[in-house]
Amino acid sequence: MWECRYGKEPLNTRLFVLQLIKKIPVILVAAALGAVCIGGPYFLMKVTFGPAKEYEAVTDFYIDYAIKEDGTQHTYINFATWDQLLKDDVFTDKILLYMAGERIAADEKTALLELEKAAGITKEELCGYLHATVLSDTRIVTTTVTTNDPELTMKIEKALIPAMFDFAEKQREIAEVRILQEPAEASLVTLDVRTFRACMVGVVSFVFATALYLCLYYALDEGIHIPETFERRYGIPMLGTIHSKELKVLAGKLLSERSALLTADKGVSPQQVMAALAEMGIEIGVGRRLEELFKMPEKGEFLLVVKAGAHNGKLIEKTLDFLGKCGITIEAALLWEADEELIRAYELPEHVFFAWHGQSGRKDQEIQTENGNRV
């Protein structure tokens, strides 16, 4: 029974890192895709198809609170109360009156409708335009009028000022109201558009997801990418790839004249492999597919062709198990359609970037020249 424990073999860190380096273009594409997929819709939603422009008018009022009979000052009105008062009838009715320019009593329904018609806005709309707050100094009240029309904004702001004075006259807690700051015109509200941050969120999210997927993919990949993995895992010598310099020498040492060629992976033609070996000066007369041996097993010595990076670890295990039971000997293996750049970078880690760009031959020649000069 063939035993294959590739699930327990340690992670080849060097190979793992090299495989991730090869996927840097994929990570860069993922980053660009994340920026487009997240930043693009955000930009369309916030800018292209965003809300209409808003204009605001900010006025600061200074409130002098009255002194009680005992000499203490009346309790100040907090920001929540100011904001609520600004939207109550005590303010909105006065603002509508000053906007309409008519003295109409707003206590009757018919009169209120006429007032809203004369002012050009309804009370509900007006409440949505008004906002008040109190910052660090409780005596300074800041009112903000925000609409989509700069003229309407200033019209409401101009009506808000006399309404504030009318309100202060009727409150015994307030002695006097003064204007600290009054805008000359409405200012455009600057939208809080964070397109760059949205793009960065997309970049980080997509890069993280892509990197996590690649790490899991290569960590769980049982395919054969380099000859060393096959030899360590299955204990069978490998000739290397079709372009290995040691291919012809190892074939002469490991293969016999009766050796035949065997392929187990789909899509690998025995005739194509034999033709490639013949070009390298290695003659193998017979080529078989694993399916043929299933029908009629024949004893002998075979050269097993393993397709590189085909997720075929379980297939190789099953093939070797079957051949062992049938008494068929695997003399050696050949890695087919291998990534030569990956193998070159793995074997020459100190010159990985030269190997990556297909310049390992030139770098090797330079090293040999340096060694010759030293001798």
CSV table of C-alpha atoms in Angstrom, one decimal:
chain,number,residue,atom,x,y,z
A,1,MET,CA,0.0,0.0,0.0
A,2,TRP,CA,1.5,3.3,-1.1
A,3,GLU,CA,1.7,5.9,1.7
A,4,CYS,CA,1.6,9.5,0.8
A,5,ARG,CA,1.6,12.1,3.7
A,6,TYR,CA,1.7,15.3,1.8
A,7,GLY,CA,-1.0,16.7,4.1
A,8,LYS,CA,1.4,16.6,7.0
A,9,GLU,CA,4.5,17.9,5.1
A,10,PRO,CA,5.9,21.2,6.4
A,11,LEU,CA,5.2,24.3,4.4
A,12,ASN,CA,8.0,25.2,2.0
A,13,THR,CA,8.3,28.8,3.0
A,14,ARG,CA,10.7,29.8,0.2
A,15,LEU,CA,8.4,28.4,-2.5
A,16,PHE,CA,5.3,29.8,-0.8
A,17,VAL,CA,6.8,33.4,-0.8
A,18,LEU,CA,8.0,33.1,-4.4
A,19,GLN,CA,4.5,32.0,-5.5
A,20,LEU,CA,3.1,35.1,-3.7
A,21,ILE,CA,5.6,37.3,-5.3
A,22,LYS,CA,4.5,36.1,-8.7
A,23,LYS,CA,1.0,37.1,-7.9
A,24,ILE,CA,1.9,40.7,-7.1
A,25,PRO,CA,0.3,41.9,-10.4
A,26,VAL,CA,-2.9,40.1,-9.2
A,27,ILE,CA,-2.8,42.0,-5.9
A,28,LEU,CA,-2.2,45.3,-7.8
A,29,VAL,CA,-5.2,44.6,-10.0
A,30,ALA,CA,-7.3,43.7,-6.9
A,31,ALA,CA,-6.2,47.1,-5.3
A,32,ALA,CA,-7.3,49.0,-8.5
A,33,LEU,CA,-10.5,47.0,-8.6
A,34,GLY,CA,-11.2,47.8,-4.9
A,35,ALA,CA,-10.7,51.5,-5.5
A,36,VAL,CA,-13.0,51.5,-8.4
A,37,CYS,CA,-15.7,49.3,-6.9
A,38,ILE,CA,-15.8,51.1,-3.6
A,39,GLY,CA,-14.6,54.6,-4.4
A,40,GLY,CA,-16.6,54.8,-7.7
A,41,PRO,CA,-20.1,54.2,-6.3
A,42,TYR,CA,-19.3,56.5,-3.3
A,43,PHE,CA,-18.3,59.3,-5.7
A,44,LEU,CA,-21.4,58.8,-7.8
A,45,MET,CA,-23.6,58.8,-4.8
A,46,LYS,CA,-22.0,61.8,-3.0
A,47,VAL,CA,-21.0,64.0,-6.0
A,48,THR,CA,-22.5,63.0,-9.4
A,49,PHE,CA,-25.9,62.1,-8.1
A,50,GLY,CA,-25.5,63.6,-4.7
A,51,PRO,CA,-27.9,66.0,-2.9
A,52,ALA,CA,-28.6,69.5,-4.2
A,53,LYS,CA,-26.3,72.3,-3.1
A,54,GLU,CA,-27.0,73.8,0.3
A,55,TYR,CA,-26.5,77.3,1.5
A,56,GLU,CA,-26.4,78.4,5.1
A,57,ALA,CA,-26.5,81.6,7.1
A,58,VAL,CA,-25.0,81.5,10.6
A,59,THR,CA,-25.8,84.3,13.1
A,60,ASP,CA,-24.4,84.6,16.6
A,61,PHE,CA,-26.6,86.2,19.4
A,62,TYR,CA,-25.3,87.3,22.8
A,63,ILE,CA,-27.8,86.7,25.5
A,64,ASP,CA,-27.7,88.8,28.7
A,65,TYR,CA,-29.7,87.0,31.3
A,66,ALA,CA,-31.6,89.0,33.9
A,67,ILE,CA,-30.7,89.2,37.6
A,68,LYS,CA,-33.2,87.9,40.1
A,69,GLU,CA,-34.4,89.9,43.1
A,70,ASP,CA,-31.9,88.0,45.3
A,71,GLY,CA,-29.0,89.1,43.1
A,72,THR,CA,-28.5,85.8,41.3
A,73,GLN,CA,-28.7,85.3,37.6
A,74,HIS,CA,-31.5,83.4,36.0
A,75,THR,CA,-30.6,79.8,34.8
A,76,TYR,CA,-29.4,79.8,31.2
A,77,ILE,CA,-31.2,78.1,28.4
A,78,ASN,CA,-29.3,75.1,27.1
A,79,PHE,CA,-28.6,74.2,23.4
A,80,ALA,CA,-31.3,71.5,23.2
A,81,THR,CA,-34.0,74.0,24.5
A,82,TRP,CA,-32.8,76.7,22.1
A,83,ASP,CA,-33.0,74.2,19.1
A,84,GLN,CA,-36.5,73.2,20.2
A,85,LEU,CA,-37.7,76.7,20.7
A,86,LEU,CA,-36.4,77.8,17.3
A,87,LYS,CA,-38.8,75.2,15.7
A,88,ASP,CA,-41.8,75.9,17.9
A,89,ASP,CA,-44.6,78.3,17.1
A,90,VAL,CA,-43.1,81.0,19.2
A,91,PHE,CA,-40.4,81.5,16.6
A,92,THR,CA,-41.8,80.0,13.4
A,93,ASP,CA,-45.0,82.1,13.4
A,94,LYS,CA,-42.9,85.3,13.9
A,95,ILE,CA,-40.5,84.3,11.1
A,96,LEU,CA,-43.4,83.6,8.7
A,97,LEU,CA,-44.9,87.0,9.6
A,98,TYR,CA,-41.7,88.9,8.9
A,99,MET,CA,-41.1,86.9,5.7
A,100,ALA,CA,-44.6,87.7,4.5
A,101,GLY,CA,-44.3,91.4,5.5
A,102,GLU,CA,-47.9,91.3,6.8
A,103,ARG,CA,-49.3,91.4,10.3
A,104,ILE,CA,-51.6,88.4,10.1
A,105,ALA,CA,-52.6,86.6,13.3
A,106,ALA,CA,-51.5,83.0,12.9
A,107,ASP,CA,-53.7,81.6,15.6
A,108,GLU,CA,-56.5,80.6,13.1
A,109,LYS,CA,-56.1,77.9,10.4
A,110,THR,CA,-57.2,80.1,7.6
A,111,ALA,CA,-54.9,82.9,8.6
A,112,LEU,CA,-51.9,80.4,8.9
A,113,LEU,CA,-52.5,79.2,5.3
A,114,GLU,CA,-52.6,82.7,4.0
A,115,LEU,CA,-49.4,83.4,6.0
A,116,GLU,CA,-47.6,80.4,4.6
A,117,LYS,CA,-48.7,81.4,1.1
A,118,ALA,CA,-47.4,84.9,1.5
A,119,ALA,CA,-44.1,83.7,2.9
A,120,GLY,CA,-43.6,81.1,0.2
A,121,ILE,CA,-42.9,78.2,2.5
A,122,THR,CA,-44.8,76.1,5.0
A,123,LYS,CA,-44.2,75.8,8.7
A,124,GLU,CA,-43.0,72.3,8.3
A,125,GLU,CA,-40.4,73.3,5.7
A,126,LEU,CA,-39.3,76.2,7.9
A,127,CYS,CA,-38.7,73.9,10.9
A,128,GLY,CA,-36.4,71.8,8.7
A,129,TYR,CA,-34.3,74.8,7.8
A,130,LEU,CA,-33.7,76.1,11.3
A,131,HIS,CA,-31.1,74.9,13.8
A,132,ALA,CA,-29.6,76.4,17.0
A,133,THR,CA,-26.8,75.5,19.3
A,134,VAL,CA,-24.8,76.8,22.3
A,135,LEU,CA,-21.1,76.2,22.3
A,136,SER,CA,-18.7,76.7,25.2
A,137,ASP,CA,-20.2,80.1,26.3
A,138,THR,CA,-23.8,79.6,27.4
A,139,ARG,CA,-24.5,83.3,26.7
A,140,ILE,CA,-23.8,82.9,22.9
A,141,VAL,CA,-26.5,81.3,20.8
A,142,THR,CA,-25.6,80.3,17.3
A,143,THR,CA,-28.5,80.0,14.8
A,144,THR,CA,-28.1,78.3,11.4
A,145,VAL,CA,-30.5,78.6,8.4
A,146,THR,CA,-29.8,76.0,5.7
A,147,THR,CA,-31.7,75.7,2.4
A,148,ASN,CA,-31.1,74.9,-1.2
A,149,ASP,CA,-31.6,78.5,-2.3
A,150,PRO,CA,-29.2,81.3,-1.2
A,151,GLU,CA,-32.0,84.0,-1.5
A,152,LEU,CA,-34.4,82.0,0.6
A,153,THR,CA,-31.7,81.4,3.2
A,154,MET,CA,-31.0,85.1,3.6
A,155,LYS,CA,-34.7,85.9,3.6
A,156,ILE,CA,-35.3,83.5,6.6
A,157,GLU,CA,-32.2,84.7,8.4
A,158,LYS,CA,-33.4,88.4,8.0
A,159,ALA,CA,-36.7,87.4,9.5
A,160,LEU,CA,-35.1,85.3,12.3
A,161,ILE,CA,-33.3,88.3,13.8
A,162,PRO,CA,-36.4,90.4,14.7
A,163,ALA,CA,-38.1,87.2,15.8
A,164,MET,CA,-35.3,86.7,18.3
A,165,PHE,CA,-35.7,90.2,19.6
A,166,ASP,CA,-39.5,89.7,20.0
A,167,PHE,CA,-38.9,86.5,21.8
A,168,ALA,CA,-36.4,88.1,24.2
A,169,GLU,CA,-38.8,91.0,25.1
A,170,LYS,CA,-41.4,88.5,26.3
A,171,GLN,CA,-38.9,86.5,28.5
A,172,ARG,CA,-38.3,87.8,32.0
A,173,GLU,CA,-35.2,85.6,32.2
A,174,ILE,CA,-33.6,87.6,29.3
A,175,ALA,CA,-32.5,91.2,29.8
A,176,GLU,CA,-31.0,92.0,26.4
A,177,VAL,CA,-30.0,90.3,23.1
A,178,ARG,CA,-27.2,91.6,20.9
A,179,ILE,CA,-26.0,90.4,17.5
A,180,LEU,CA,-22.3,89.4,17.5
A,181,GLN,CA,-22.1,88.2,14.0
A,182,GLU,CA,-24.5,88.6,11.1
A,183,PRO,CA,-23.8,87.2,7.6
A,184,ALA,CA,-23.9,89.5,4.6
A,185,GLU,CA,-24.8,86.6,2.2
A,186,ALA,CA,-25.5,82.9,2.4
A,187,SER,CA,-22.4,80.7,2.1
A,188,LEU,CA,-22.2,77.4,0.2
A,189,VAL,CA,-22.1,74.4,2.5
A,190,THR,CA,-19.0,72.3,1.8
A,191,LEU,CA,-19.9,68.7,1.5
A,192,ASP,CA,-18.0,66.1,3.5
A,193,VAL,CA,-16.9,64.1,0.5
A,194,ARG,CA,-14.3,61.4,1.4
A,195,THR,CA,-13.7,59.8,-1.9
A,196,PHE,CA,-10.0,59.1,-1.2
A,197,ARG,CA,-10.9,57.4,2.1
A,198,ALA,CA,-13.5,55.3,0.3
A,199,CYS,CA,-11.0,54.3,-2.3
A,200,MET,CA,-8.5,53.4,0.4
A,201,VAL,CA,-11.1,51.3,2.1
A,202,GLY,CA,-11.7,49.5,-1.1
A,203,VAL,CA,-8.0,49.0,-1.8
A,204,VAL,CA,-7.3,47.6,1.7
A,205,SER,CA,-10.4,45.3,1.7
A,206,PHE,CA,-9.7,43.9,-1.8
A,207,VAL,CA,-6.0,43.5,-1.2
A,208,PHE,CA,-6.6,41.8,2.1
A,209,ALA,CA,-9.2,39.4,0.7
A,210,THR,CA,-7.0,38.6,-2.3
A,211,ALA,CA,-3.9,38.1,-0.2
A,212,LEU,CA,-5.9,35.8,2.2
A,213,TYR,CA,-7.2,33.8,-0.7
A,214,LEU,CA,-3.8,33.4,-2.3
A,215,CYS,CA,-2.2,32.4,1.0
A,216,LEU,CA,-4.9,29.7,1.6
A,217,TYR,CA,-4.7,28.6,-2.0
A,218,TYR,CA,-1.0,28.0,-2.0
A,219,ALA,CA,-0.9,26.7,1.5
A,220,LEU,CA,-3.5,24.0,0.7
A,221,ASP,CA,-2.2,23.4,-2.9
A,222,GLU,CA,-0.9,19.8,-3.2
A,223,GLY,CA,0.3,20.2,-6.7
A,224,ILE,CA,3.9,19.7,-7.8
A,225,HIS,CA,5.6,23.0,-8.8
A,226,ILE,CA,9.3,22.1,-8.3
A,227,PRO,CA,11.2,18.7,-8.6
A,228,GLU,CA,12.3,18.9,-4.9
A,229,THR,CA,8.7,18.7,-3.7
A,230,PHE,CA,8.1,15.4,-5.6
A,231,GLU,CA,11.3,13.8,-4.4
A,232,ARG,CA,10.6,14.7,-0.8
A,233,ARG,CA,7.0,13.7,-0.9
A,234,TYR,CA,7.2,10.4,-2.8
A,235,GLY,CA,10.8,9.3,-2.5
A,236,ILE,CA,11.2,8.9,-6.3
A,237,PRO,CA,14.0,10.6,-8.1
A,238,MET,CA,13.0,13.3,-10.6
A,239,LEU,CA,14.9,14.1,-13.8
A,240,GLY,CA,13.8,17.7,-13.5
A,241,THR,CA,12.0,19.6,-16.3
A,242,ILE,CA,12.4,19.3,-20.0
A,243,HIS,CA,14.8,22.3,-19.9
A,244,SER,CA,16.9,21.1,-16.9
A,245,LYS,CA,20.6,21.1,-17.6
A,246,GLU,CA,21.0,17.8,-15.7
A,247,LEU,CA,18.2,16.1,-17.6
A,248,LYS,CA,20.3,14.0,-20.0
A,249,VAL,CA,22.8,12.9,-17.4
A,250,LEU,CA,20.2,11.8,-14.9
A,251,ALA,CA,18.2,10.0,-17.6
A,252,GLY,CA,21.3,8.0,-18.5
A,253,LYS,CA,21.8,7.1,-14.9
A,254,LEU,CA,18.2,6.3,-13.8
A,255,LEU,CA,16.5,5.0,-17.0
A,256,SER,CA,17.1,1.7,-18.6
A,257,GLU,CA,16.8,0.8,-22.3
A,258,ARG,CA,13.5,-0.9,-21.5
A,259,SER,CA,12.0,2.2,-19.8
A,260,ALA,CA,8.7,3.3,-21.1
A,261,LEU,CA,6.9,6.6,-20.6
A,262,LEU,CA,3.7,6.9,-18.5
A,263,THR,CA,1.3,9.8,-18.2
A,264,ALA,CA,-1.5,10.1,-15.6
A,265,ASP,CA,-2.7,13.7,-16.0
A,266,LYS,CA,-5.3,14.5,-18.6
A,267,GLY,CA,-4.2,16.8,-21.4
A,268,VAL,CA,-0.6,15.4,-21.3
A,269,SER,CA,0.2,13.6,-24.6
A,270,PRO,CA,2.8,10.8,-24.3
A,271,GLN,CA,3.8,11.4,-28.0
A,272,GLN,CA,4.4,15.1,-27.3
A,273,VAL,CA,6.6,14.3,-24.2
A,274,MET,CA,8.5,11.7,-26.2
A,275,ALA,CA,9.1,14.1,-29.0
A,276,ALA,CA,10.4,16.8,-26.6
A,277,LEU,CA,12.7,14.2,-24.9
A,278,ALA,CA,14.0,13.1,-28.4
A,279,GLU,CA,15.0,16.7,-29.1
A,280,MET,CA,17.1,16.6,-25.9
A,281,GLY,CA,18.8,13.3,-27.0
A,282,ILE,CA,16.7,11.0,-24.8
A,283,GLU,CA,15.0,8.2,-26.8
A,284,ILE,CA,12.1,6.4,-25.2
A,285,GLY,CA,10.3,4.0,-27.5
A,286,VAL,CA,7.0,3.4,-25.8
A,287,GLY,CA,4.5,5.8,-24.3
A,288,ARG,CA,1.5,4.8,-22.2
A,289,ARG,CA,-1.5,6.4,-20.6
A,290,LEU,CA,-2.6,5.4,-17.1
A,291,GLU,CA,-6.0,4.4,-18.6
A,292,GLU,CA,-4.3,1.8,-20.8
A,293,LEU,CA,-2.7,0.1,-17.8
A,294,PHE,CA,-6.1,0.0,-16.1
A,295,LYS,CA,-7.3,-2.2,-18.9
A,296,MET,CA,-4.2,-4.3,-19.3
A,297,PRO,CA,-1.4,-4.0,-16.7
A,298,GLU,CA,2.1,-4.8,-17.9
A,299,LYS,CA,5.1,-5.1,-15.7
A,300,GLY,CA,8.2,-3.0,-16.5
A,301,GLU,CA,10.0,0.2,-15.7
A,302,PHE,CA,8.4,3.5,-16.4
A,303,LEU,CA,9.2,7.2,-16.5
A,304,LEU,CA,6.3,9.0,-14.9
A,305,VAL,CA,5.3,12.3,-16.4
A,306,VAL,CA,3.9,14.7,-13.7
A,307,LYS,CA,2.1,17.9,-14.9
A,308,ALA,CA,3.3,20.8,-12.8
A,309,GLY,CA,0.8,22.8,-10.7
A,310,ALA,CA,-2.2,20.7,-11.7
A,311,HIS,CA,-3.5,20.0,-8.2
A,312,ASN,CA,-2.8,16.4,-8.9
A,313,GLY,CA,-1.3,15.3,-5.5
A,314,LYS,CA,-4.2,12.8,-4.9
A,315,LEU,CA,-4.0,11.5,-8.5
A,316,ILE,CA,-0.2,10.8,-8.1
A,317,GLU,CA,-0.9,9.0,-4.8
A,318,LYS,CA,-3.5,6.9,-6.4
A,319,THR,CA,-1.3,6.2,-9.5
A,320,LEU,CA,1.7,5.1,-7.4
A,321,ASP,CA,-0.6,2.9,-5.2
A,322,PHE,CA,-2.0,1.2,-8.3
A,323,LEU,CA,1.4,0.7,-9.9
A,324,GLY,CA,2.9,-0.7,-6.7
A,325,LYS,CA,0.1,-3.3,-6.4
A,326,CYS,CA,0.7,-4.3,-10.0
A,327,GLY,CA,4.4,-4.7,-9.5
A,328,ILE,CA,5.2,-1.9,-11.9
A,329,THR,CA,8.4,0.1,-11.1
A,330,ILE,CA,8.7,3.9,-11.5
A,331,GLU,CA,12.4,4.5,-12.1
A,332,ALA,CA,12.1,8.3,-12.2
A,333,ALA,CA,9.7,11.2,-12.9
A,334,LEU,CA,9.7,14.2,-15.2
A,335,LEU,CA,8.0,17.5,-14.4
A,336,TRP,CA,6.1,18.6,-17.4
A,337,GLU,CA,5.0,22.2,-18.3
A,338,ALA,CA,6.8,23.5,-15.3
A,339,ASP,CA,7.2,27.2,-14.5
A,340,GLU,CA,10.9,27.6,-15.3
A,341,GLU,CA,11.1,31.1,-13.8
A,342,LEU,CA,9.7,29.8,-10.5
A,343,ILE,CA,12.2,26.9,-10.4
A,344,ARG,CA,15.1,29.2,-11.3
A,345,ALA,CA,14.1,31.7,-8.6
A,346,TYR,CA,13.8,28.9,-6.1
A,347,GLU,CA,17.2,27.4,-6.9
A,348,LEU,CA,18.9,30.8,-7.0
A,349,PRO,CA,17.3,32.7,-4.1
A,350,GLU,CA,20.1,35.3,-3.8
A,351,HIS,CA,19.5,36.2,-7.5
A,352,VAL,CA,15.7,35.9,-7.5
A,353,PHE,CA,15.0,39.1,-9.4
A,354,PHE,CA,17.5,38.2,-12.1
A,355,ALA,CA,15.9,34.8,-12.4
A,356,TRP,CA,12.4,36.3,-12.5
A,357,HIS,CA,13.1,38.3,-15.6
A,358,GLY,CA,14.8,35.4,-17.4
A,359,GLN,CA,18.3,36.8,-16.8
A,360,SER,CA,19.6,34.0,-14.6
A,361,GLY,CA,21.9,32.8,-17.4
A,362,ARG,CA,23.6,36.1,-17.7
A,363,LYS,CA,23.9,36.3,-13.9
A,364,ASP,CA,25.4,32.8,-13.6
A,365,GLN,CA,27.9,33.7,-16.3
A,366,GLU,CA,28.9,36.8,-14.3
A,367,ILE,CA,29.3,34.7,-11.1
A,368,GLN,CA,31.5,32.2,-13.0
A,369,THR,CA,33.7,35.0,-14.3
A,370,GLU,CA,34.1,36.4,-10.8
A,371,ASN,CA,35.0,33.0,-9.4
A,372,GLY,CA,37.6,32.5,-12.3
A,373,ASN,CA,39.1,35.9,-11.5
A,374,ARG,CA,39.4,35.0,-7.9
A,375,VAL,CA,41.2,31.8,-8.7
